[in-house]
Tab-separated table of C-alpha atoms and ligand atoms in Angstrom:
chain	number	residue	atom	x	y	z
C	65	MET	CA	1.903	11.683	1.190
C	66	ARG	CA	2.593	10.492	4.721
C	67	PHE	CA	5.855	8.708	5.346
C	68	PRO	CA	5.097	5.385	7.042
C	69	SER	CA	7.387	4.905	10.025
C	70	GLU	CA	8.237	1.343	11.062
C	71	PRO	CA	7.086	0.084	14.485
C	72	PHE	CA	10.031	-2.362	14.587
C	73	ARG	CA	13.789	-2.408	14.071
C	74	ILE	CA	15.932	-4.875	12.116
C	75	LYS	CA	17.710	-7.636	14.046
C	76	VAL	CA	18.590	-10.145	11.306
C	77	VAL	CA	19.359	-9.262	7.686
C	78	GLU	CA	19.213	-11.348	4.531
C	79	PRO	CA	21.534	-10.169	1.744
C	80	ILE	CA	20.006	-9.661	-1.692
C	81	ARG	CA	22.050	-10.599	-4.757
C	82	ARG	CA	22.452	-8.048	-7.531
C	83	THR	CA	22.029	-9.232	-11.113
C	84	SER	CA	22.851	-7.710	-14.472
C	85	HIS	CA	20.391	-6.953	-17.253
C	86	GLU	CA	21.924	-9.747	-19.368
C	87	GLU	CA	21.509	-12.288	-16.578
C	88	ARG	CA	17.883	-11.327	-16.080
C	89	GLU	CA	17.215	-11.593	-19.809
C	90	ARG	CA	18.765	-15.073	-19.803
C	91	LEU	CA	16.718	-16.120	-16.775
C	92	LEU	CA	13.545	-14.785	-18.343
C	93	GLN	CA	14.099	-16.722	-21.538
C	94	ALA	CA	14.775	-19.916	-19.583
C	95	ALA	CA	11.583	-19.280	-17.590
C	96	GLY	CA	9.431	-18.874	-20.714
C	97	TYR	CA	8.835	-15.276	-19.546
C	98	ASN	CA	6.925	-16.596	-16.569
C	99	LEU	CA	8.215	-14.977	-13.366
C	100	PHE	CA	7.072	-17.952	-11.289
C	101	HIS	CA	10.023	-19.790	-12.832
C	102	VAL	CA	12.713	-17.229	-12.072
C	103	PRO	CA	14.871	-18.213	-9.055
C	104	ALA	CA	14.077	-15.967	-6.078
C	105	ASP	CA	17.753	-15.227	-5.393
C	106	SER	CA	17.871	-13.431	-8.744
C	107	VAL	CA	15.171	-10.958	-7.729
C	108	TYR	CA	16.040	-7.608	-6.122
C	109	VAL	CA	12.636	-6.604	-4.723
C	110	ASP	CA	10.194	-9.505	-4.713
C	111	LEU	CA	6.581	-8.331	-4.865
C	112	LEU	CA	5.285	-11.578	-6.389
C	113	THR	CA	3.147	-12.175	-3.339
C	114	ASP	CA	2.521	-11.181	0.253
C	115	SER	CA	1.752	-14.847	0.947
C	116	GLY	CA	4.214	-16.767	3.108
C	117	THR	CA	6.773	-13.982	2.688
C	118	SER	CA	6.316	-12.170	6.019
C	119	ALA	CA	9.246	-11.576	8.365
C	120	MET	CA	8.476	-13.292	11.654
C	121	SER	CA	9.009	-11.448	14.930
C	122	ASP	CA	11.462	-12.398	17.692
C	123	GLN	CA	8.428	-13.696	19.621
C	124	GLN	CA	7.502	-16.009	16.767
C	125	TRP	CA	11.069	-17.271	16.341
C	126	ALA	CA	11.229	-17.869	20.082
C	127	GLY	CA	7.951	-19.800	19.777
C	128	LEU	CA	9.539	-22.138	17.241
C	129	MET	CA	11.906	-23.342	19.947
C	130	LEU	CA	8.892	-24.302	22.035
C	131	GLY	CA	7.595	-26.650	19.352
C	132	ASP	CA	6.099	-29.827	20.764
C	133	GLU	CA	6.456	-32.367	17.983
C	134	SER	CA	4.251	-35.058	19.512
C	135	TYR	CA	2.178	-36.870	16.909
C	136	ALA	CA	-1.046	-36.360	18.861
C	137	GLY	CA	-2.063	-33.642	21.315
C	138	SER	CA	0.857	-31.223	20.851
C	139	LYS	CA	0.607	-28.352	23.336
C	140	ASN	CA	1.113	-25.925	20.458
C	141	PHE	CA	-2.128	-27.152	18.897
C	142	TYR	CA	-4.080	-26.284	22.042
C	143	HIS	CA	-2.513	-22.825	22.128
C	144	PHE	CA	-3.260	-22.325	18.441
C	145	GLU	CA	-6.831	-23.585	18.874
C	146	ALA	CA	-7.439	-21.223	21.798
C	147	VAL	CA	-6.094	-18.219	19.842
C	148	VAL	CA	-8.189	-19.041	16.774
C	149	ARG	CA	-11.322	-19.484	18.896
C	150	SER	CA	-10.695	-16.227	20.737
C	151	ILE	CA	-10.527	-14.226	17.484
C	152	PHE	CA	-12.797	-16.109	15.092
C	153	GLY	CA	-15.220	-17.562	17.601
C	154	TYR	CA	-16.073	-20.807	15.777
C	155	ARG	CA	-16.269	-24.147	17.566
C	156	TYR	CA	-14.034	-26.386	15.441
C	157	VAL	CA	-10.459	-25.524	14.451
C	158	ILE	CA	-8.840	-27.675	11.767
C	159	PRO	CA	-5.201	-26.901	10.923
C	160	THR	CA	-3.978	-27.313	7.335
C	161	HIS	CA	-0.625	-26.676	5.720
C	162	GLN	CA	-1.971	-23.728	3.729
C	163	GLY	CA	-5.145	-22.013	2.559
C	164	ARG	CA	-5.900	-24.039	-0.540
C	165	MET	CA	-5.925	-27.258	1.460
C	166	ALA	CA	-8.570	-25.734	3.714
C	167	GLU	CA	-10.491	-24.859	0.529
C	168	ASN	CA	-9.989	-28.300	-0.949
C	169	LEU	CA	-11.190	-30.081	2.191
C	170	LEU	CA	-14.240	-27.842	2.485
C	171	PHE	CA	-15.273	-27.941	-1.165
C	172	SER	CA	-14.602	-31.649	-1.682
C	173	THR	CA	-16.759	-32.420	1.362
C	174	VAL	CA	-19.639	-29.986	0.960
C	175	VAL	CA	-19.837	-28.918	-2.704
C	176	LYS	CA	-21.399	-31.337	-5.220
C	177	PRO	CA	-21.399	-31.245	-9.051
C	178	GLY	CA	-23.854	-28.697	-10.426
C	179	MET	CA	-23.883	-26.585	-7.257
C	180	CYS	CA	-22.874	-22.928	-7.103
C	181	VAL	CA	-20.747	-21.022	-4.584
C	182	PRO	CA	-21.248	-17.232	-4.620
C	183	ASN	CA	-18.381	-15.035	-3.394
C	184	ASN	CA	-17.506	-11.357	-3.861
C	185	ILE	CA	-14.595	-12.501	-6.081
C	186	HIS	CA	-13.103	-15.963	-5.777
C	187	PHE	CA	-9.340	-16.032	-5.486
C	188	ASP	CA	-7.721	-18.209	-8.184
C	189	THR	CA	-7.193	-21.272	-5.946
C	190	THR	CA	-10.702	-20.882	-4.523
C	191	ARG	CA	-12.248	-20.741	-7.986
C	192	ALA	CA	-10.152	-23.699	-9.146
C	193	ASN	CA	-11.162	-25.753	-6.102
C	194	VAL	CA	-14.867	-25.017	-6.662
C	195	GLU	CA	-14.620	-25.802	-10.365
C	196	HIS	CA	-12.699	-28.982	-9.588
C	197	GLN	CA	-15.909	-30.229	-7.936
C	198	LYS	CA	-17.726	-29.436	-11.214
C	199	ALA	CA	-19.545	-26.607	-9.480
C	200	GLU	CA	-19.876	-22.938	-10.426
C	201	ALA	CA	-17.765	-20.242	-8.729
C	202	LEU	CA	-19.978	-17.157	-9.041
C	203	ASP	CA	-18.440	-13.693	-8.493
C	204	LEU	CA	-21.004	-11.205	-7.199
C	205	VAL	CA	-18.974	-8.207	-6.076
C	206	ILE	CA	-20.588	-4.766	-6.550
C	207	LYS	CA	-20.202	-3.575	-10.140
C	208	GLU	CA	-18.067	-0.556	-9.099
C	209	ALA	CA	-15.290	-3.038	-8.222
C	210	TYR	CA	-14.603	-3.365	-11.935
C	211	ASP	CA	-14.127	0.385	-12.399
C	212	PRO	CA	-10.459	1.078	-11.567
C	213	HIS	CA	-11.200	4.784	-11.008
C	214	CYS	CA	-14.176	4.475	-8.684
C	215	GLU	CA	-13.078	5.468	-5.168
C	216	LEU	CA	-15.521	3.678	-2.879
C	217	PRO	CA	-14.309	2.965	0.669
C	218	PHE	CA	-15.587	-0.640	0.539
C	219	LYS	CA	-15.159	-1.759	-3.041
C	220	GLY	CA	-15.001	-5.413	-1.997
C	221	ASN	CA	-18.674	-5.440	-0.982
C	222	MET	CA	-21.026	-8.178	-2.099
C	223	ASP	CA	-23.794	-7.058	-4.471
C	224	LEU	CA	-26.772	-8.095	-2.362
C	225	ALA	CA	-29.341	-7.665	-5.148
C	226	ARG	CA	-27.370	-9.990	-7.433
C	227	LEU	CA	-26.870	-12.458	-4.594
C	228	GLU	CA	-30.615	-12.611	-3.988
C	229	GLU	CA	-31.286	-12.889	-7.710
C	230	ALA	CA	-28.819	-15.826	-7.920
C	231	ILE	CA	-30.454	-17.599	-4.973
C	232	ASN	CA	-33.898	-17.233	-6.554
C	233	ARG	CA	-32.673	-18.293	-9.983
C	234	LEU	CA	-30.619	-21.306	-8.865
C	235	GLY	CA	-32.652	-22.352	-5.839
C	236	ARG	CA	-31.460	-22.566	-2.267
C	237	ARG	CA	-30.557	-26.272	-2.626
C	238	SER	CA	-27.916	-25.457	-5.255
C	239	ILE	CA	-26.020	-23.150	-2.919
C	240	PRO	CA	-24.252	-25.089	-0.148
C	241	PHE	CA	-22.899	-21.840	1.314
C	242	ALA	CA	-21.894	-18.325	0.264
C	243	MET	CA	-18.455	-16.810	0.842
C	244	ILE	CA	-16.946	-13.359	1.203
C	245	THR	CA	-13.217	-12.804	0.691
C	246	ILE	CA	-11.695	-10.249	3.071
C	247	THR	CA	-9.981	-8.272	1.728
C	248	ASN	CA	-10.929	-8.946	-1.879
C	249	ASN	CA	-7.543	-9.905	-3.324
C	250	SER	CA	-8.556	-10.427	-6.961
C	251	GLY	CA	-10.466	-7.129	-6.980
C	252	GLY	CA	-7.541	-5.012	-5.771
C	253	GLY	CA	-7.243	-5.890	-2.069
C	254	GLN	CA	-10.394	-3.885	-1.352
C	255	PRO	CA	-12.179	-4.231	1.983
C	256	VAL	CA	-15.731	-5.305	2.737
C	257	SER	CA	-17.759	-3.188	5.173
C	258	MET	CA	-19.284	-4.509	8.373
C	259	GLU	CA	-22.654	-3.290	7.147
C	260	ASN	CA	-22.365	-5.330	3.957
C	261	ILE	CA	-21.338	-8.403	5.948
C	262	ARG	CA	-24.249	-7.950	8.355
C	263	LYS	CA	-26.711	-7.542	5.467
C	264	THR	CA	-25.280	-10.559	3.654
C	265	ARG	CA	-25.891	-12.577	6.812
C	266	GLU	CA	-29.481	-11.317	7.061
C	267	LEU	CA	-30.145	-12.177	3.425
C	268	LEU	CA	-28.616	-15.652	3.696
C	269	ASN	CA	-30.570	-16.262	6.920
C	270	ARG	CA	-33.823	-15.709	5.044
C	271	TYR	CA	-32.900	-18.625	2.769
C	272	GLY	CA	-31.128	-20.770	5.366
C	273	ILE	CA	-27.791	-20.626	3.527
C	274	PRO	CA	-24.564	-20.858	5.562
C	275	PHE	CA	-22.002	-18.048	5.276
C	276	LEU	CA	-18.224	-18.508	5.298
C	277	PHE	CA	-15.294	-16.117	5.041
C	278	ASP	CA	-12.104	-16.452	3.066
C	279	ALA	CA	-10.279	-14.761	5.936
C	280	CYS	CA	-6.666	-14.512	4.647
C	281	ARG	CA	-6.408	-10.754	5.205
C	282	PHE	CA	-8.981	-10.323	7.947
C	283	ALA	CA	-6.865	-7.961	10.093
C	284	GLU	CA	-6.249	-5.601	7.181
C	285	ASN	CA	-9.974	-5.641	6.390
C	286	CYS	CA	-10.816	-4.881	10.028
C	287	PHE	CA	-8.324	-1.996	10.085
C	288	PHE	CA	-10.051	-0.472	7.033
C	289	ILE	CA	-13.382	-0.813	8.878
C	290	LYS	CA	-11.856	1.065	11.796
C	291	GLU	CA	-10.504	3.779	9.468
C	292	ARG	CA	-13.511	4.148	7.210
C	293	GLU	CA	-16.783	2.882	8.661
C	294	THR	CA	-18.954	5.058	10.872
C	295	GLY	CA	-19.122	3.844	14.446
C	296	TYR	CA	-15.891	1.812	14.395
C	297	GLY	CA	-13.215	4.546	14.745
C	298	GLU	CA	-12.821	4.038	18.481
C	299	LYS	CA	-13.204	0.232	18.530
C	300	PRO	CA	-10.158	-1.997	18.999
C	301	VAL	CA	-9.439	-4.027	15.839
C	302	ILE	CA	-9.778	-7.276	17.795
C	303	ASP	CA	-13.382	-6.347	18.690
C	304	ILE	CA	-14.083	-5.466	15.076
C	305	ALA	CA	-12.742	-8.886	14.046
C	306	ARG	CA	-14.904	-10.658	16.621
C	307	GLU	CA	-18.018	-8.851	15.485
C	308	LEU	CA	-17.231	-9.539	11.816
C	309	PHE	CA	-16.751	-13.275	12.329
C	310	SER	CA	-19.881	-13.474	14.495
C	311	TYR	CA	-21.916	-12.962	11.296
C	312	GLY	CA	-20.442	-16.106	9.702
C	313	ASP	CA	-20.578	-19.852	10.231
C	314	GLY	CA	-16.913	-20.437	9.585
C	315	CYS	CA	-13.888	-19.524	7.513
C	316	THR	CA	-11.012	-20.791	5.449
C	317	MET	CA	-7.696	-19.151	6.232
C	318	SER	CA	-4.295	-18.976	4.646
C	319	ALA	CA	-2.184	-17.920	7.638
C	320	LYS	CA	0.592	-17.094	5.163
C	321	LYS	CA	-0.988	-13.639	4.992
C	322	ASP	CA	-2.454	-12.243	8.206
C	323	GLY	CA	-1.110	-15.160	10.271
C	324	LEU	CA	2.372	-13.636	9.676
C	325	VAL	CA	3.891	-17.065	9.015
C	326	ASN	CA	5.716	-18.667	6.123
C	327	ILE	CA	3.481	-21.738	6.061
C	328	GLY	CA	0.147	-22.647	7.636
C	329	GLY	CA	-3.591	-22.345	7.357
C	330	PHE	CA	-6.816	-23.603	8.865
C	331	LEU	CA	-10.527	-24.108	8.602
C	332	SER	CA	-12.746	-23.059	11.446
C	333	LEU	CA	-16.412	-24.017	11.506
C	334	ASN	CA	-19.496	-24.274	13.685
C	335	ASP	CA	-21.182	-27.134	11.828
C	336	GLU	CA	-20.429	-30.416	13.576
C	337	ARG	CA	-21.216	-32.685	10.631
C	338	TRP	CA	-19.039	-30.721	8.207
C	339	ALA	CA	-16.231	-30.555	10.775
C	340	GLN	CA	-16.428	-34.317	11.317
C	341	GLU	CA	-16.355	-35.170	7.615
C	342	ILE	CA	-13.566	-32.702	6.915
C	343	THR	CA	-11.524	-34.040	9.817
C	344	ASN	CA	-11.850	-37.565	8.425
C	345	MET	CA	-10.574	-36.341	5.099
C	346	LEU	CA	-7.823	-34.335	6.830
C	347	ILE	CA	-6.480	-37.533	8.385
C	348	LEU	CA	-6.379	-39.111	4.937
C	349	VAL	CA	-4.539	-36.303	3.136
C	350	GLU	CA	-2.823	-34.004	5.693
C	351	GLY	CA	-2.323	-35.676	9.043
C	352	PHE	CA	-3.711	-36.103	12.529
C	353	PRO	CA	-6.183	-33.353	13.559
C	354	THR	CA	-3.798	-31.780	16.085
C	355	TYR	CA	-1.153	-31.010	13.471
C	356	GLY	CA	-2.875	-31.058	10.060
C	357	GLY	CA	0.205	-31.071	7.834
C	358	LEU	CA	2.264	-28.775	10.050
C	359	ALA	CA	4.987	-29.139	12.670
C	360	GLY	CA	4.151	-28.227	16.280
C	361	ARG	CA	6.514	-25.262	15.962
C	362	ASP	CA	4.595	-23.976	12.917
C	363	LEU	CA	1.371	-24.023	14.950
C	364	GLU	CA	3.095	-21.997	17.674
C	365	ALA	CA	4.381	-19.409	15.199
C	366	MET	CA	0.884	-19.174	13.712
C	367	ALA	CA	-0.766	-18.715	17.129
C	368	ARG	CA	1.641	-15.877	17.922
C	369	GLY	CA	1.331	-14.329	14.454
C	370	LEU	CA	-2.469	-14.226	14.654
C	371	GLN	CA	-2.210	-12.203	17.857
C	372	GLU	CA	0.548	-9.887	16.592
C	373	VAL	CA	-1.277	-9.051	13.387
C	374	LEU	CA	-4.006	-7.340	15.417
C	375	ASP	CA	-1.508	-4.863	16.907
C	376	GLU	CA	-2.811	-1.528	15.663
C	377	GLU	CA	0.628	0.096	15.416
C	378	TYR	CA	1.665	-2.719	13.114
C	379	LEU	CA	-1.535	-2.450	11.052
C	380	ARG	CA	-1.229	1.335	10.735
C	381	PHE	CA	2.316	0.941	9.372
C	382	ARG	CA	1.331	-1.925	7.111
C	383	ILE	CA	-1.555	-0.116	5.434
C	384	SER	CA	0.479	3.140	5.234
C	385	GLN	CA	3.467	1.491	3.564
C	386	VAL	CA	1.276	0.070	0.809
C	387	ARG	CA	-0.489	3.439	0.484
C	388	TYR	CA	2.886	5.213	0.294
C	389	LEU	CA	3.883	3.185	-2.776
C	390	GLY	CA	0.508	3.853	-4.400
C	391	GLU	CA	0.717	7.589	-3.730
C	392	LEU	CA	4.250	7.874	-5.138
C	393	LEU	CA	3.024	6.221	-8.351
C	394	GLU	CA	-0.125	8.275	-8.556
C	395	ALA	CA	1.773	11.518	-8.065
C	396	ALA	CA	3.815	10.630	-11.172
C	397	GLY	CA	0.683	9.880	-13.210
C	398	VAL	CA	1.080	6.082	-13.301
C	399	PRO	CA	-2.376	4.475	-13.698
C	400	ILE	CA	-3.238	2.406	-10.632
C	401	LEU	CA	-6.393	0.830	-9.307
C	402	LYS	CA	-8.120	3.118	-6.808
C	403	PRO	CA	-8.484	3.200	-3.907
C	404	ILE	CA	-5.115	1.716	-2.911
C	405	GLY	CA	-5.630	-1.783	-1.483
C	406	GLY	CA	-4.578	-3.317	1.798
C	407	HIS	CA	-1.730	-5.612	0.793
C	408	ALA	CA	-0.829	-4.465	-2.685
C	409	VAL	CA	-0.821	-1.716	-5.266
C	410	TYR	CA	-2.297	-2.753	-8.598
C	411	LEU	CA	-1.100	-1.202	-11.862
C	412	ASN	CA	-3.857	-0.737	-14.417
C	413	ALA	CA	-2.241	-2.397	-17.437
C	414	LYS	CA	-5.018	-1.392	-19.857
C	415	GLU	CA	-4.140	2.267	-19.244
C	416	PHE	CA	-0.399	1.755	-18.771
C	417	LEU	CA	-0.160	0.010	-22.167
C	418	PRO	CA	-3.265	1.126	-24.104
C	419	SER	CA	-1.882	-0.022	-27.447
C	420	ILE	CA	-1.417	-3.670	-26.390
C	421	PRO	CA	-4.726	-5.590	-26.715
C	422	GLN	CA	-5.738	-8.053	-23.988
C	423	ASP	CA	-5.065	-10.921	-26.421
C	424	GLN	CA	-1.387	-9.966	-26.122
C	425	PHE	CA	-1.309	-10.045	-22.311
C	426	PRO	CA	-0.375	-6.416	-21.515
C	427	ALA	CA	-0.185	-7.039	-17.743
C	428	GLN	CA	2.197	-9.963	-18.259
C	429	ALA	CA	4.286	-7.765	-20.595
C	430	LEU	CA	4.556	-5.220	-17.773
C	431	VAL	CA	5.527	-7.917	-15.282
C	432	LEU	CA	8.308	-9.159	-17.506
C	433	ASN	CA	9.679	-5.674	-18.257
C	434	LEU	CA	9.657	-4.690	-14.581
C	435	TYR	CA	11.872	-7.649	-13.862
C	436	ARG	CA	14.102	-7.358	-16.914
C	437	GLU	CA	14.811	-3.667	-16.399
C	438	TYR	CA	14.762	-3.272	-12.616
C	439	GLY	CA	14.927	-6.717	-11.008
C	440	ILE	CA	11.457	-6.279	-9.476
C	441	ARG	CA	9.125	-9.279	-9.470
C	442	SER	CA	5.346	-8.706	-9.580
C	443	VAL	CA	2.416	-10.827	-10.693
C	444	GLU	CA	-0.149	-10.632	-13.467
C	445	ILE	CA	-3.788	-10.592	-12.411
C	446	GLY	CA	-5.514	-10.350	-15.749
C	447	THR	CA	-5.996	-12.421	-18.874
C	448	VAL	CA	-3.281	-14.936	-18.004
C	449	MET	CA	-4.761	-15.660	-14.584
C	450	PHE	CA	-8.465	-15.278	-15.268
C	451	GLY	CA	-8.947	-15.406	-19.053
C	452	LYS	CA	-10.861	-18.432	-20.304
C	453	ARG	CA	-11.137	-20.097	-23.690
C	454	ASP	CA	-14.613	-20.274	-25.198
C	455	GLN	CA	-15.384	-24.020	-25.408
C	456	VAL	CA	-16.826	-23.690	-28.917
C	457	THR	CA	-14.703	-21.072	-30.682
C	458	GLY	CA	-11.470	-21.475	-28.672
C	459	ARG	CA	-11.300	-17.660	-28.433
C	460	MET	CA	-10.097	-16.049	-25.228
C	461	ILE	CA	-12.718	-14.458	-22.963
C	462	HIS	CA	-10.995	-11.635	-21.096
C	463	PRO	CA	-11.530	-10.522	-17.512
C	464	GLU	CA	-12.648	-6.928	-17.054
C	465	LEU	CA	-9.581	-5.857	-15.091
C	466	GLU	CA	-6.077	-6.251	-16.481
C	467	LEU	CA	-3.805	-5.687	-13.482
C	468	VAL	CA	-0.258	-6.092	-12.252
C	469	ARG	CA	-0.187	-6.714	-8.525
C	470	LEU	CA	2.695	-5.326	-6.493
C	471	ALA	CA	2.119	-7.274	-3.286
C	472	ILE	CA	4.108	-5.986	-0.337
C	473	PRO	CA	5.453	-8.683	2.021
C	474	ARG	CA	4.765	-7.888	5.675
C	475	ARG	CA	7.627	-6.313	7.691
C	476	VAL	CA	10.177	-7.177	4.952
C	477	TYR	CA	11.143	-4.174	2.807
C	478	THR	CA	12.321	-0.760	3.945
C	479	ASN	CA	10.643	2.396	2.776
C	480	MET	CA	13.728	3.122	0.625
C	481	GLN	CA	13.187	-0.130	-1.237
C	482	ILE	CA	9.562	0.846	-1.697
C	483	ALA	CA	10.745	4.195	-3.092
C	484	TYR	CA	13.094	2.317	-5.474
C	485	VAL	CA	10.107	0.326	-6.748
C	486	ALA	CA	8.127	3.522	-7.326
C	487	GLU	CA	11.033	5.211	-9.124
C	488	SER	CA	11.517	2.161	-11.370
C	489	ILE	CA	7.864	1.962	-12.328
C	490	VAL	CA	7.738	5.666	-13.102
C	491	SER	CA	10.809	5.223	-15.296
C	492	LEU	CA	9.176	2.270	-17.102
C	493	TYR	CA	5.983	4.286	-17.542
C	494	ASN	CA	7.927	7.060	-19.224
C	495	GLN	CA	9.269	4.494	-21.741
C	496	ARG	CA	6.036	2.506	-22.106
C	497	ASP	CA	5.809	2.878	-25.891
C	498	SER	CA	8.696	0.464	-26.328
C	499	ILE	CA	6.985	-2.427	-24.500
C	500	LYS	CA	5.797	-5.281	-26.714
C	501	GLY	CA	2.915	-7.718	-26.364
C	502	LEU	CA	3.228	-11.496	-25.856
C	503	THR	CA	1.836	-14.769	-27.136
C	504	MET	CA	1.220	-17.778	-24.887
C	505	SER	CA	3.085	-20.839	-26.101
C	506	TYR	CA	1.952	-23.264	-23.366
C	507	GLU	CA	-1.047	-23.348	-21.017
C	508	ALA	CA	-2.165	-25.961	-18.477
C	509	PRO	CA	-5.907	-26.705	-18.141
C	510	LEU	CA	-6.076	-25.447	-14.502
C	511	LEU	CA	-4.330	-22.490	-12.803
C	512	ARG	CA	-2.425	-21.868	-16.011
C	513	HIS	CA	-0.608	-18.752	-14.765
C	514	PHE	CA	1.729	-20.879	-12.649
C	515	THR	CA	3.149	-22.837	-15.590
C	516	ALA	CA	2.274	-20.859	-18.749
C	517	ARG	CA	5.091	-20.005	-21.135
C	518	PHE	CA	5.250	-16.943	-23.366
C	519	ALA	CA	7.118	-15.496	-26.310
C	520	GLU	CA	7.583	-11.800	-27.018
C	521	LEU	CA	5.950	-10.629	-30.211
C	522	SER	CA	9.048	-8.801	-31.381
C	523	SER	CA	12.546	-8.330	-30.019
C	524	PRO	CA	12.731	-6.216	-26.858
C	525	THR	CA	13.937	-2.647	-27.032
C	526	THR	CA	16.398	-1.242	-24.508
C	527	ILE	CA	14.940	0.651	-21.569
C	528	GLN	CA	17.166	2.748	-19.326
C	529	PRO	CA	17.066	1.528	-15.715
C	530	PRO	CA	17.576	4.122	-12.928
C	531	ASP	CA	20.619	2.094	-11.738
C	532	ALA	CA	23.089	0.361	-14.057
C	533	GLU	CA	22.785	-2.786	-11.953
C	534	VAL	CA	20.199	-3.899	-9.426
W	1424	PLP	C1	-7.865	-14.576	-0.963
W	1424	PLP	C2	-7.047	-15.837	-0.980
W	1424	PLP	N1	-7.631	-17.023	-0.737
W	1424	PLP	C3	-6.928	-18.168	-0.727
W	1424	PLP	C4	-5.574	-18.191	-0.962
W	1424	PLP	C5	-4.825	-19.502	-0.978
W	1424	PLP	O1	-3.951	-19.617	0.087
W	1424	PLP	P1	-2.600	-20.519	-0.003
W	1424	PLP	O2	-1.690	-19.845	-0.953
W	1424	PLP	O3	-2.090	-20.524	1.399
W	1424	PLP	O4	-2.993	-21.869	-0.464
W	1424	PLP	C6	-4.925	-16.980	-1.237
W	1424	PLP	C7	-3.471	-16.968	-1.508
W	1424	PLP	O5	-2.884	-16.040	-1.992
W	1424	PLP	C8	-5.678	-15.773	-1.235
W	1424	PLP	O6	-5.108	-14.573	-1.467
């Protein structure tokens, strides 16, 4: 287990409030046992998401002061556009306030009812945005991605045989474009290899189908390519990124991840007609094309973040800190998804709580107990997020993986806090028999995990936290 040493020091600190077990229980009940509804200042270590939670650098904060808030033609837009072009290489750069707006603009412009968008695995907002157009969001990741024990270096790869089969079955006209999500968040933050991306491009070329990336964690994916793929060990990550994007026709991006900012996103495309139509829609729903729902200062912070994220010292620390948490858990026998992902460690809830059936949301039960006992917030990626009701019988159709994601914000927590998280989870694992299943008392028709409410099946038993208070 290698201790990840930080390539930065702390200049500004944000105090974290300690809460008691009773307070957390009260907050959980008020939140309907949904951690999205627990106030953030009542969380000790917040691993809900790595999205929008990064600590910005002094360079980024300095950039905020250089914000040009002109309605049209802000100088920060031109800087941002030049940075995006220099990394991603696509002609048109369309800023949005976050990733799902980029998705919404793209899908509402290009995807028509009855069409199908293949992806390795669609993220929840991506799937919801495709389905909102009455189109099919088809996940075609390699089958090993669903085996939590299989240790492939590139478990986010697209299954090319299934992609070709889908194209032949549905017909080229039904597929407006194919996507690949780097890294594959919903499949454990697993990377996609350059070879797989190149072959996907070749396959799509044969059918004349455009190819886009969901690029949220592109730098982490490129670092894995450098670490794991033959021929890339000596290449700078920026060159790996340029090669990777050269195989695509565009991307959607939530800069709240590898843009190292708290808000921001963009679409970047080569197709002039799509870019034109999307820009028209952008003006209607986000704002003028040189700010797209953001302030000039946000664009500056994003431009600087996109450059900083490619710093290899930073990336080495980032990937090692996540790996450190995973290795501490593994050493104690806690079941996790392997290999350890780029931005998060995923607990395997089916093995952590084998006696709780998927109908009783074992991953959500883990999420709630981690908060109640140790003040740690995580997120369910399982039946709550991806389960679906059968239209005829009303029965729940379960996803294959039942996971709890411990997403590590970038440059935010110390290694001691990471060790606290590991110690807490090990302690919970040793008392796992006392954890109870849940029922869902409310669900919204779309993206239900954000607003669902739950009840515990029986009264909670007391679990001993490592600290009396956290
Ligand atoms: C892979 C992926 N795509 C898209 C999004 C959506 O981005 P945003 O939250 O900025 O709307 C996310 C957010 O977590 C994501 O992880």
